[in-house]
Coordinates of C-alpha atoms in Angstrom, one line a residue:
M1 CA 55.1 -4.2 115.1
R2 CA 56.2 -6.1 112.0
G3 CA 53.4 -7.7 110.0
H4 CA 50.6 -6.1 112.1
S5 CA 47.1 -5.7 110.7
K6 CA 46.0 -2.2 109.8
Q7 CA 42.9 -2.9 111.8
L8 CA 44.9 -3.4 115.0
M9 CA 42.9 -2.2 118.0
F10 CA 44.2 -1.3 121.5
Y11 CA 41.7 -1.6 124.3
S12 CA 42.3 0.4 127.4
V13 CA 40.6 1.8 130.4
Q14 CA 40.1 5.5 130.9
E15 CA 43.2 6.2 133.0
S16 CA 45.4 9.3 132.5
H17 CA 48.3 7.5 131.0
Y18 CA 46.1 6.0 128.3
T19 CA 44.4 9.3 127.5
S20 CA 47.5 11.4 127.4
R21 CA 48.4 13.1 124.1
E22 CA 51.8 11.4 123.9
Y23 CA 50.3 7.9 124.3
R24 CA 47.6 8.6 121.7
Q25 CA 50.3 9.8 119.3
E26 CA 52.2 6.6 119.7
L27 CA 49.1 4.6 118.9
W28 CA 48.6 6.7 115.8
R29 CA 52.3 6.2 114.9
Y30 CA 51.7 2.4 114.8
Q31 CA 48.4 2.8 113.1
M32 CA 46.5 1.4 116.0
T33 CA 42.9 2.4 116.9
Q34 CA 42.3 3.1 120.5
S35 CA 39.1 1.8 122.2
M36 CA 38.0 2.6 125.7
S37 CA 35.0 1.6 127.8
R38 CA 32.6 4.4 128.6
R39 CA 33.2 6.1 131.9
G40 CA 31.6 4.3 134.8
N41 CA 30.4 1.4 132.7
C42 CA 32.2 -1.7 133.7
W43 CA 30.2 -4.0 131.4
D44 CA 31.8 -2.6 128.3
N45 CA 35.0 -4.6 128.9
S46 CA 33.5 -7.8 130.4
P47 CA 34.1 -10.1 127.4
M48 CA 37.9 -9.2 127.4
E49 CA 38.1 -9.4 131.2
K50 CA 36.6 -12.9 131.0
F51 CA 39.0 -13.9 128.2
F52 CA 42.1 -12.7 129.9
G53 CA 40.9 -13.9 133.3
S54 CA 40.5 -17.4 132.0
L55 CA 43.8 -17.2 130.2
K56 CA 45.6 -16.3 133.4
T57 CA 43.9 -18.7 135.8
E58 CA 43.2 -21.7 133.6
W59 CA 46.0 -21.8 131.1
M60 CA 49.2 -20.1 132.3
P61 CA 51.4 -22.2 134.5
T62 CA 52.1 -20.7 137.9
T63 CA 55.8 -21.1 137.4
G64 CA 55.7 -19.2 134.0
Y65 CA 57.0 -20.3 130.7
Q66 CA 60.6 -21.5 129.9
S67 CA 60.9 -19.2 126.9
F68 CA 59.0 -16.6 124.8
S69 CA 58.4 -19.2 122.0
A70 CA 56.9 -21.6 124.6
A71 CA 54.6 -18.9 125.9
Q72 CA 53.6 -17.9 122.4
S73 CA 52.7 -21.4 121.2
A74 CA 50.8 -22.1 124.4
I75 CA 48.8 -18.9 124.1
V76 CA 48.0 -19.5 120.4
R77 CA 46.8 -22.9 121.4
Y78 CA 44.6 -21.4 124.2
I79 CA 43.1 -18.8 121.8
T80 CA 42.4 -21.5 119.2
D81 CA 40.7 -23.7 121.8
Y82 CA 38.8 -20.8 123.4
Y83 CA 37.2 -19.8 120.1
S84 CA 36.6 -23.3 118.7
D85 CA 34.1 -24.4 121.3
G86 CA 31.3 -23.2 119.0
K87 CA 29.7 -21.1 121.8
T88 CA 32.2 -18.2 122.1
P89 CA 31.5 -15.4 119.6
L90 CA 34.5 -14.3 117.5
V91 CA 33.6 -10.6 117.9

């Protein structure tokens, strides 16, 4: 967690392991804000689902990456391209 922003947010679904006291304490320990979709409302998470779905199906090679640094640079490139199209909102 070196160099993380104090505004770091962790998005999760409402499953028991994400709502447990221990899990929430760990998030607090790392100064992370937890965000969850409302119960029974699948549309709350649709922008993130689209983003990660596109990342997994359009960008990641089926054979995986050769190293962590190769994965990191490819994903940074994907994020930069994804948000630089002028149509995708940053928030």
